[in-house]
PDB file of C-alpha atoms in Angstrom:
ATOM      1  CA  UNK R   1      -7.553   0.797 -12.352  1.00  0.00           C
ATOM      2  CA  UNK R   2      -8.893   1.011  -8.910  1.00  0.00           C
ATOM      3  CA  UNK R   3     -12.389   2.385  -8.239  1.00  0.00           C
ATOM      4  CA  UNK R   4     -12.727   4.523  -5.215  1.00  0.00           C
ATOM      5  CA  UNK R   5     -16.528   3.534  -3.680  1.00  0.00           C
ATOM      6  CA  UNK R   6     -18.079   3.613  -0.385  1.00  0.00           C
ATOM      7  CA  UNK R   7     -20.559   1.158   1.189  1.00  0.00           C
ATOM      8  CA  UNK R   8     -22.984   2.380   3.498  1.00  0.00           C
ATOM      9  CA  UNK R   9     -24.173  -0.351   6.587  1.00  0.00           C
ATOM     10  CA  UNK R  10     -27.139  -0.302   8.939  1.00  0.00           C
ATOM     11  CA  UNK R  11     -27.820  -1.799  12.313  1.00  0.00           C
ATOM     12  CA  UNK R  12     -29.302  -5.375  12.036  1.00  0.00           C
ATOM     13  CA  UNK R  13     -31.414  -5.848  14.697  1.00  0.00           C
ATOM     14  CA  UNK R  14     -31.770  -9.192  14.414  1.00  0.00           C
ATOM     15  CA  UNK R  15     -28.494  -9.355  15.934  1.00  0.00           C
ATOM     16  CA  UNK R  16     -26.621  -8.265  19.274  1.00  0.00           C
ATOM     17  CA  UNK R  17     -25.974  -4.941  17.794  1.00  0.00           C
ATOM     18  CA  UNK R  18     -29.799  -3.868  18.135  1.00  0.00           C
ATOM     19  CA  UNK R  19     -28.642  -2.062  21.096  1.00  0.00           C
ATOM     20  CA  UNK R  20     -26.823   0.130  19.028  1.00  0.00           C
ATOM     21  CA  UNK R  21     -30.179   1.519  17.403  1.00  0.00           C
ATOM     22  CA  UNK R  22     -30.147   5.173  16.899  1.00  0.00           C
ATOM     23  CA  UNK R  23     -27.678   5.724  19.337  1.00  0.00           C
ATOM     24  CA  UNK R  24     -25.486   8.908  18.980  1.00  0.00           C
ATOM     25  CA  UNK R  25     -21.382   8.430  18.743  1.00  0.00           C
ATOM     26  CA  UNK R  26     -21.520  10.163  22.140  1.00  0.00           C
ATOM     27  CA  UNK R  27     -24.257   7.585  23.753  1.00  0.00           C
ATOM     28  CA  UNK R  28     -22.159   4.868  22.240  1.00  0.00           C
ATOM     29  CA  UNK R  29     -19.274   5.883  23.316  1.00  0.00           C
ATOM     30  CA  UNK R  30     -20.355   6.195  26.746  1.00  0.00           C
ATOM     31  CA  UNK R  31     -22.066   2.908  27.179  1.00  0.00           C
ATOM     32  CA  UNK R  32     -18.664   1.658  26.030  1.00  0.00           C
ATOM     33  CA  UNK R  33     -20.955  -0.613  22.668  1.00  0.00           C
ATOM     34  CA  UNK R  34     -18.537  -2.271  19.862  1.00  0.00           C
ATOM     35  CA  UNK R  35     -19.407  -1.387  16.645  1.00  0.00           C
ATOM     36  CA  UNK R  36     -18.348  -3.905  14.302  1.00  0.00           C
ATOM     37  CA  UNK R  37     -19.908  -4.837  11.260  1.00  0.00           C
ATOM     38  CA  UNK R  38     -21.241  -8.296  12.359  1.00  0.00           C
ATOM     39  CA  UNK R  39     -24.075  -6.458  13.928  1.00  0.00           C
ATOM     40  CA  UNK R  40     -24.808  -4.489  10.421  1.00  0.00           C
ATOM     41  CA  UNK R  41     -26.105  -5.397   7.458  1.00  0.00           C
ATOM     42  CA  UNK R  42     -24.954  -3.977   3.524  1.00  0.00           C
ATOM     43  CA  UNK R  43     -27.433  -1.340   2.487  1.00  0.00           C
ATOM     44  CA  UNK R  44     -25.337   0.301  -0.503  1.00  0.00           C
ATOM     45  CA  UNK R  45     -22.544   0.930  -2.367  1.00  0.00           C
ATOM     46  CA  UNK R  46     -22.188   3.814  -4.306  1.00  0.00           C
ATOM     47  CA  UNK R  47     -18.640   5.713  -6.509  1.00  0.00           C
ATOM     48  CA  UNK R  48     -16.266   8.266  -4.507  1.00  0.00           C
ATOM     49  CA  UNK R  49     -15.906  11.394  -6.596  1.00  0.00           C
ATOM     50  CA  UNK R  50     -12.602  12.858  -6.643  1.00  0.00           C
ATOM     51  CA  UNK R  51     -11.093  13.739  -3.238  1.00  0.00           C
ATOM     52  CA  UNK R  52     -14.620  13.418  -1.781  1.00  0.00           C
ATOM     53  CA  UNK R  53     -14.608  12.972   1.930  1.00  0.00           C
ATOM     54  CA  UNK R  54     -16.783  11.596   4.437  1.00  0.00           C
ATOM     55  CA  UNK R  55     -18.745  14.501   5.219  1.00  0.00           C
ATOM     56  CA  UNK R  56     -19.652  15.429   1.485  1.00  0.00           C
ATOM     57  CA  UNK R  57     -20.568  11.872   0.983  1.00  0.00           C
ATOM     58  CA  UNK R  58     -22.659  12.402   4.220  1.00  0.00           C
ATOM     59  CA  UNK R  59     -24.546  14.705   3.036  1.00  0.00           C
ATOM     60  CA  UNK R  60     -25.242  13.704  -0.714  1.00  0.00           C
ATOM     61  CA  UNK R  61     -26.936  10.509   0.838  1.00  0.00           C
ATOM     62  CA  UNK R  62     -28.230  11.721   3.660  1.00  0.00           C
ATOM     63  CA  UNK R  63     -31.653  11.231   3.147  1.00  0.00           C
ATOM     64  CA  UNK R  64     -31.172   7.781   2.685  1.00  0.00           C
ATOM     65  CA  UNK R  65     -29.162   7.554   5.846  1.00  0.00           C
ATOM     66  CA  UNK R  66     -30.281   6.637   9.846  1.00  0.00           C
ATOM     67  CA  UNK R  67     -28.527   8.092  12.934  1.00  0.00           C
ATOM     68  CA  UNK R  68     -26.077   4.686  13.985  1.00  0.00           C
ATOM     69  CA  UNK R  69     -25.290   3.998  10.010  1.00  0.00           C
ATOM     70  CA  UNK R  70     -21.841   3.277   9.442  1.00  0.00           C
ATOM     71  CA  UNK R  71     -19.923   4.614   5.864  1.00  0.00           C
ATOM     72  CA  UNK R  72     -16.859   2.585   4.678  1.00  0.00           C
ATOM     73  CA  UNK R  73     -14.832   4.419   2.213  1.00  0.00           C
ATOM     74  CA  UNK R  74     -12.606   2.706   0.004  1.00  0.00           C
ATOM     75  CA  UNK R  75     -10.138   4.856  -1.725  1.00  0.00           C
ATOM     76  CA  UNK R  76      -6.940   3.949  -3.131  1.00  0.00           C
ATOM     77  CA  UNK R  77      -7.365   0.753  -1.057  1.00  0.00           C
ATOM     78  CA  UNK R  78      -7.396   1.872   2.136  1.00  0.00           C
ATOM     79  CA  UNK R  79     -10.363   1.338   4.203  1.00  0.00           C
ATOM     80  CA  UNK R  80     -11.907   3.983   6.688  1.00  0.00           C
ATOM     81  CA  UNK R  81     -14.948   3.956   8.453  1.00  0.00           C
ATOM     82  CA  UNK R  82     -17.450   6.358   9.992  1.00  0.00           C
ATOM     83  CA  UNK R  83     -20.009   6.592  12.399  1.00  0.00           C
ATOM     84  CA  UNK R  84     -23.168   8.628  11.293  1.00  0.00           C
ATOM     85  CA  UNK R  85     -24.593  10.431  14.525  1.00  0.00           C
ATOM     86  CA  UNK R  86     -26.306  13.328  13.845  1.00  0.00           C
ATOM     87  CA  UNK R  87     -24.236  16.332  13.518  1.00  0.00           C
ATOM     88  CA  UNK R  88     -21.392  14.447  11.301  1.00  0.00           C
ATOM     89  CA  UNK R  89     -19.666  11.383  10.354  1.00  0.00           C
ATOM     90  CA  UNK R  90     -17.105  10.431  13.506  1.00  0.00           C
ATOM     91  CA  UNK R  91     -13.895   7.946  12.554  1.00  0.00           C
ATOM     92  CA  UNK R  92     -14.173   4.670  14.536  1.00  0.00           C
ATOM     93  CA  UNK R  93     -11.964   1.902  14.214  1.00  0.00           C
ATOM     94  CA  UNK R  94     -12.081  -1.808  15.027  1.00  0.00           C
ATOM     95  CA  UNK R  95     -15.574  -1.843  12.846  1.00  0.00           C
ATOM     96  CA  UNK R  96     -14.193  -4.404  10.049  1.00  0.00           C
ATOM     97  CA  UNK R  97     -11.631  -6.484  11.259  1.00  0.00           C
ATOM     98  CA  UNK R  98      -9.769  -8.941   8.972  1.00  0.00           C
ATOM     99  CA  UNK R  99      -9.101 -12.576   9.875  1.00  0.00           C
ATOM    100  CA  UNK R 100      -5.848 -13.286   9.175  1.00  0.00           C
ATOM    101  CA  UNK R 101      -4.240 -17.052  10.164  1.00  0.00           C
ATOM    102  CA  UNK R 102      -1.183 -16.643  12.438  1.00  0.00           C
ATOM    103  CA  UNK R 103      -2.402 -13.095  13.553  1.00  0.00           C
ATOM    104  CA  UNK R 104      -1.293 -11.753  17.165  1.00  0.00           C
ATOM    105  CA  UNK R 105      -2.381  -8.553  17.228  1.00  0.00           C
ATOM    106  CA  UNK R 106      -6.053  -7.259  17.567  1.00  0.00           C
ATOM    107  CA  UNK R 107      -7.955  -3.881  18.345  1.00  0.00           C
ATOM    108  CA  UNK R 108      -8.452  -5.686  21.628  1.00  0.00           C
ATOM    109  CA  UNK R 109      -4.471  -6.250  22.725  1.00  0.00           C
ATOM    110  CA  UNK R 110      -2.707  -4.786  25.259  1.00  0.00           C
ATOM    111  CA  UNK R 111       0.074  -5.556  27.614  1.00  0.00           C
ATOM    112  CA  UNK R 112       2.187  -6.026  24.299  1.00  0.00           C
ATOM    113  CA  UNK R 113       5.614  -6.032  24.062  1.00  0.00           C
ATOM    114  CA  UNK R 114       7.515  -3.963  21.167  1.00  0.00           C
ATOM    115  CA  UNK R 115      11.503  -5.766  20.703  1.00  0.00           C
ATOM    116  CA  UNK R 116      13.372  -2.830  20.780  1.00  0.00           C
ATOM    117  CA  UNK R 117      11.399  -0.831  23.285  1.00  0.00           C
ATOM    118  CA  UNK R 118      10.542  -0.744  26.634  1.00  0.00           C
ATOM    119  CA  UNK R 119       7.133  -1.180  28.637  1.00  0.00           C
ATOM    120  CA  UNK R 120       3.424  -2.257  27.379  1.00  0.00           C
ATOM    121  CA  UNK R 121       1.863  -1.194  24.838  1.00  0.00           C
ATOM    122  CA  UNK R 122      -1.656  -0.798  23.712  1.00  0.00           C
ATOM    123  CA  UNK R 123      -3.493  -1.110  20.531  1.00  0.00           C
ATOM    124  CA  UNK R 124      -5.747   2.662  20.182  1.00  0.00           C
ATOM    125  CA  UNK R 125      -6.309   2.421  16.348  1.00  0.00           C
ATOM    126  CA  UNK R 126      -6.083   0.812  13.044  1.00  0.00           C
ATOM    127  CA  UNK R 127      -6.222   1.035   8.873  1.00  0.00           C
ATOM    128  CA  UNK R 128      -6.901  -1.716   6.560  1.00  0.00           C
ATOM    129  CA  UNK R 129      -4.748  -0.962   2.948  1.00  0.00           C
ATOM    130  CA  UNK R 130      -4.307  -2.607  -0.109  1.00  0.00           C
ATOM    131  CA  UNK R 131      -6.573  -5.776   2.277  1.00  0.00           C
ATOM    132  CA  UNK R 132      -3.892  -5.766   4.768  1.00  0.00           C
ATOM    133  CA  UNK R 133      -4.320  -4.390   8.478  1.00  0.00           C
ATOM    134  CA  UNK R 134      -1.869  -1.936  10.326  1.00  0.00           C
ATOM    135  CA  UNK R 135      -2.515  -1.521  14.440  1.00  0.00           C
ATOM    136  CA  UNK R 136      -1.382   1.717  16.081  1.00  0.00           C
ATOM    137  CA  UNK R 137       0.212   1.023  19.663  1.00  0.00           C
ATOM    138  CA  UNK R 138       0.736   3.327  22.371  1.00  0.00           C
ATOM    139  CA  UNK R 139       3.271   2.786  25.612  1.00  0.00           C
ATOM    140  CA  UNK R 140       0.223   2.366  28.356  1.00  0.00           C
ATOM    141  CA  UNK R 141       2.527   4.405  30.620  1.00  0.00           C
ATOM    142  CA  UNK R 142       4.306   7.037  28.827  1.00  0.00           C
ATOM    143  CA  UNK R 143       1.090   7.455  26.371  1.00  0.00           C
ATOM    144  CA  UNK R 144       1.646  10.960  23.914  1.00  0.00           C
ATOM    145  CA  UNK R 145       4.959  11.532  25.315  1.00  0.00           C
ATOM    146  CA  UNK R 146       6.387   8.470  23.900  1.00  0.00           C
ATOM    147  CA  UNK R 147       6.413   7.500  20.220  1.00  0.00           C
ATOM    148  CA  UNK R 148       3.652   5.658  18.562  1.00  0.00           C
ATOM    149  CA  UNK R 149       4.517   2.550  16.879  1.00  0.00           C
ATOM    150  CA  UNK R 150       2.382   0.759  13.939  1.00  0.00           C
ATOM    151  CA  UNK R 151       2.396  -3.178  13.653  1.00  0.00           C
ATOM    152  CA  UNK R 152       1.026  -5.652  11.100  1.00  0.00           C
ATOM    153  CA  UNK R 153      -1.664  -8.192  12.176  1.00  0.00           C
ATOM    154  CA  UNK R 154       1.229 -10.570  12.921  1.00  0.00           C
ATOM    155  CA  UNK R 155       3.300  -8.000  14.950  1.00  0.00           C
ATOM    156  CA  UNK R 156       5.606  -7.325  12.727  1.00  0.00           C
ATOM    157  CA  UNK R 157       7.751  -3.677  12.966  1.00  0.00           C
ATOM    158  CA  UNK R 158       6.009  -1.291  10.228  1.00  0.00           C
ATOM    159  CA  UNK R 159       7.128   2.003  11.640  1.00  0.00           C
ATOM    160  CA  UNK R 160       6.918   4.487  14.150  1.00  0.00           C
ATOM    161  CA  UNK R 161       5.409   7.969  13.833  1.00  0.00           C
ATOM    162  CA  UNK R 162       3.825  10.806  16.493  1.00  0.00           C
ATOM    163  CA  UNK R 163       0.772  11.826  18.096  1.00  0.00           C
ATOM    164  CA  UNK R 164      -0.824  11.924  15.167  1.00  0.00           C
ATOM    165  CA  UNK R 165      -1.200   8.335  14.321  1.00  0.00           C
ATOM    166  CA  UNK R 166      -2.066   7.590  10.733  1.00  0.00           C
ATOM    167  CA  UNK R 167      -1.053  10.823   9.015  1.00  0.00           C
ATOM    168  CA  UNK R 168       0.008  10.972   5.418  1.00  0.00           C
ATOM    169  CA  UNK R 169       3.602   9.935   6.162  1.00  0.00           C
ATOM    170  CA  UNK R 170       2.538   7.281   8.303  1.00  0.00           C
ATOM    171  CA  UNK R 171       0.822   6.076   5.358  1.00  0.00           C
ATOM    172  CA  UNK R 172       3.399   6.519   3.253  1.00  0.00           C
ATOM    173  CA  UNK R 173       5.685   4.376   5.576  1.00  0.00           C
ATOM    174  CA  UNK R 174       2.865   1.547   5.469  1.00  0.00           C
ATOM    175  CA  UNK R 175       3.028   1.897   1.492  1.00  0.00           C
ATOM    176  CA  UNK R 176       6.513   1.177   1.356  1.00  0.00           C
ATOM    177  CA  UNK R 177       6.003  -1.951   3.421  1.00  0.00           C
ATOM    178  CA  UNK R 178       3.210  -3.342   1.266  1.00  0.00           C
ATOM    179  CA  UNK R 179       5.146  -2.481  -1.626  1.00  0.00           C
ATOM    180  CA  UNK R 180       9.129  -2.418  -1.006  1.00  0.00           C
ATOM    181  CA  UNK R 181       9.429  -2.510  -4.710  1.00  0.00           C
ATOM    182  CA  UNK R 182       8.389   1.011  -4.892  1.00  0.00           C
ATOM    183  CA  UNK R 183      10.463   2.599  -2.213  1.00  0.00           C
ATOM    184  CA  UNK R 184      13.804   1.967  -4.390  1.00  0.00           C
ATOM    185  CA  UNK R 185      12.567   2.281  -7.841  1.00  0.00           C
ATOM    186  CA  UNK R 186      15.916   2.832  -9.422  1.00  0.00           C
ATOM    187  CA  UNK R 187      17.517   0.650  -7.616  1.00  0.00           C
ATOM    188  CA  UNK R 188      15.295  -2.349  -8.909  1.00  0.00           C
ATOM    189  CA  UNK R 189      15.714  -0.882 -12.743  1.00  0.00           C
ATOM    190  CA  UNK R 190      19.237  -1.517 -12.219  1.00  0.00           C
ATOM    191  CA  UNK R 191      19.043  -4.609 -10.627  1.00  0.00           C
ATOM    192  CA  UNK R 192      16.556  -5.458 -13.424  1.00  0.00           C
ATOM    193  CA  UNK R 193      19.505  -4.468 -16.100  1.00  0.00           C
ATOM    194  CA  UNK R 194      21.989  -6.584 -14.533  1.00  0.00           C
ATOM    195  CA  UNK R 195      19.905  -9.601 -13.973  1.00  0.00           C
ATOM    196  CA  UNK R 196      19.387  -9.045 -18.098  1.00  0.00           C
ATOM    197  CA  UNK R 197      22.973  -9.165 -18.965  1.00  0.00           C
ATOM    198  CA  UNK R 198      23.548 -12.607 -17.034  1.00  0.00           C
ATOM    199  CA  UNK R 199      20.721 -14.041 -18.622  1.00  0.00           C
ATOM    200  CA  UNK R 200      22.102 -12.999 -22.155  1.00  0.00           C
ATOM    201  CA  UNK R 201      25.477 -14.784 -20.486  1.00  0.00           C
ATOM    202  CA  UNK R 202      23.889 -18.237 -19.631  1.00  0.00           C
ATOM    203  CA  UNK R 203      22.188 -18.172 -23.237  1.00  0.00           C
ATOM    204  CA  UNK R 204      25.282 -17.223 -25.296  1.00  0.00           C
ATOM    205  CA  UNK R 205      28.013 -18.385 -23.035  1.00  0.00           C
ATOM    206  CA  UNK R 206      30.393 -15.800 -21.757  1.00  0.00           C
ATOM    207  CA  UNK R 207      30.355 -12.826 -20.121  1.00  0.00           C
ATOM    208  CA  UNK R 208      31.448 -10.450 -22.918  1.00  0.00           C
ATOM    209  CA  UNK R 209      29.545 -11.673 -25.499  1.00  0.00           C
ATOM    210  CA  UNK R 210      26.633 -11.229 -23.569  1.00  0.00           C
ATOM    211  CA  UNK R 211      27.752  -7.684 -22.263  1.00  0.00           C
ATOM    212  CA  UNK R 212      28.441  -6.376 -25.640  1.00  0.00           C
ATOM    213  CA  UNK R 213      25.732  -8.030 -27.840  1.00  0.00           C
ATOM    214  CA  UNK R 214      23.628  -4.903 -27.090  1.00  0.00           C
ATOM    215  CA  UNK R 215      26.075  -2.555 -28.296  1.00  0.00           C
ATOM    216  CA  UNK R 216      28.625  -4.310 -30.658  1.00  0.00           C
ATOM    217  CA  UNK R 217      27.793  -4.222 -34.363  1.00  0.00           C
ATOM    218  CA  UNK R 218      28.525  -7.972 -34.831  1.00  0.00           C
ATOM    219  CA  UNK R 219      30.072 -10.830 -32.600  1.00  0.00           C
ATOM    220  CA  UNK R 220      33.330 -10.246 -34.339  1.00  0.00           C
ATOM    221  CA  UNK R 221      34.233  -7.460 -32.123  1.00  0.00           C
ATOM    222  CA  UNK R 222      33.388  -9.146 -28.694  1.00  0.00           C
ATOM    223  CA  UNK R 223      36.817  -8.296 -27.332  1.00  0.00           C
ATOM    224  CA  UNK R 224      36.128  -7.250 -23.851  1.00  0.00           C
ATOM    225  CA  UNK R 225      35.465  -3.287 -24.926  1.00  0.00           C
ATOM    226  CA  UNK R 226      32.404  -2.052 -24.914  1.00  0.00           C
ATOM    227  CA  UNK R 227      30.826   0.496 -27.528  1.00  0.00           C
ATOM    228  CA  UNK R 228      33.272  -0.083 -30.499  1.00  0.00           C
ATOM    229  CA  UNK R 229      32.994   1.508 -33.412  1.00  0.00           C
ATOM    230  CA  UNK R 230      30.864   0.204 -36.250  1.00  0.00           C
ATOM    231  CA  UNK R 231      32.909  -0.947 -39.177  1.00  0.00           C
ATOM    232  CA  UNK R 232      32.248   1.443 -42.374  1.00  0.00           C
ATOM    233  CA  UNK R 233      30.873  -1.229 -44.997  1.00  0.00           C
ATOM    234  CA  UNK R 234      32.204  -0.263 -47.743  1.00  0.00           C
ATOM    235  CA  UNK R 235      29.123  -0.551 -50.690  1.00  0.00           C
ATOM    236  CA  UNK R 236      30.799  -1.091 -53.529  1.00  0.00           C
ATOM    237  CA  UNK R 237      34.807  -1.880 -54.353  1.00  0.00           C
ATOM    238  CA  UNK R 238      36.532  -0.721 -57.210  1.00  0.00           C
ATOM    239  CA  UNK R 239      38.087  -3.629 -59.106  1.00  0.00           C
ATOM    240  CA  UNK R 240      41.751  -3.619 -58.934  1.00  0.00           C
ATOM    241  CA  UNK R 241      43.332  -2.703 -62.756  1.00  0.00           C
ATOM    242  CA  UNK R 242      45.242  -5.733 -63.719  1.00  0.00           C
ATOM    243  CA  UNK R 243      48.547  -4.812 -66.055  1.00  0.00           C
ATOM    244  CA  UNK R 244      48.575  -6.345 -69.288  1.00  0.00           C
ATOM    245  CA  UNK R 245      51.438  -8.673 -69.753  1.00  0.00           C
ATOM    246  CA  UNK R 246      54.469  -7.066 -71.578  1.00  0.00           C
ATOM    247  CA  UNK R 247      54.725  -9.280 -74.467  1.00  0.00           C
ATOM    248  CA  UNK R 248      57.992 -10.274 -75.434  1.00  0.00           C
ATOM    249  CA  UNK R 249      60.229  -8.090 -77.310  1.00  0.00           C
TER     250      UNK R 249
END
């Protein structure tokens, strides 16, 4: 059962990120500052109640908040993270950042090239679900007028979707890569079924028997037809009347 929670985080100033001290989303945003969460330290975690969004969580904590605070919402397993300025909570991305081995793509690449489609593309956005991260590319020519494709950290084709990024389907699409099991669900089941009968066939040794074992009311009817009808037993049997001998006249 997962537990939706969010984690709030607070400029360390003991680190490069002092800079980012009470600085509105606008300031940092104009100065151009990374926020990641090397320059924060943990300051709590706390539950998600149902549906709860950024803003309410905002401002049920806020008096334990500082303008520059960052919340981290974890629900369902995927990660999100807001800047606290001091009007409202403001999506960022790039502020955790998973180190994967072998990965090629980073909030910082551009000049990328997409097999299958033309020109560079640029990495505007990204999502961490289920501890996995997705990157949101954009053609650095065409920008909205072109579609927007999403990669994994190894630049591998997730999907492509529009303008507006990480939507619900877009999410959807990343779900069904995590977790191709789920896309076909009865597809699998019958897989599953089939994969059942040939193990019944290895353990009783043909085909048939192992087909109709499940149905047949005993081996004696494994004839290569399925479903046959269950021999009557017949309880009790009347003893056959044996004739006296004539005796001889």
């Amino acid at each position: 059962m997962k537990i939706d929670q969010f984690a709030l985080y607070r400029v360390n100033k003991m680190t490069a990120g002092r800079k980012l001290w009470h600085l509105s989303y606008n300031e940092v945003r104009e100065k151009n500052f990374a926020v990641r969460v090397e320059f924060y330290r943990h300051m709590m975690v706390g539950e998600m109640k149902p549906d709860e969004t950024a803003n309410e969580i905002w401002k049920r904590i806020r008096y334990k908040t500082e303008v520059s605070d960052v919340l981290v919402l974890n629900h369902e397993g995927e990660i999100s993270c807001f800047y606290l300025s001091d009007d409202h909570p403001r999506r960022i991305s790039g502020f955790i950042r998973m180190n994967s081995t072998g990965s090629v793509i980073s909030m910082d690449t551009k000049d990328y090239k997409i097999d299958g489609y033309s020109g560079n593309w640029k990495v505007t956005d990204n999502i961490i679900m289920d501890g996995k991260q997705f990157y949101l590319l954009e053609h650095q020519e065409f920008w909205e007028q072109a579609v927007r494709i999403i990669l994994d950290s190894y630049g591998k084709y997730v999907a492509k979707t529009g303008i507006r990024g990480f939507d619900e389907t877009a999410k959807q699409k990343i779900r069904e890569y995590i977790h191709p099991e789920n896309k076909y669900p009865e597809r699998m089941k019958q897989m599953q079924t089939k994969m059942e009968l040939y193990q019944k066939y290895f353990q009783n040794g043909m085909y048939e028997r192992s087909h109709e074992s499940g149905t047949e009311a005993n081996y004696d009817m494994v004839d290569g037809q399925v479903n046959n009808q269950k021999k009557a037993v017949e309880k009790a049997q009347k003893p056959t009347s044996k004739r006296p001998k004539k005796g001889l006249l």
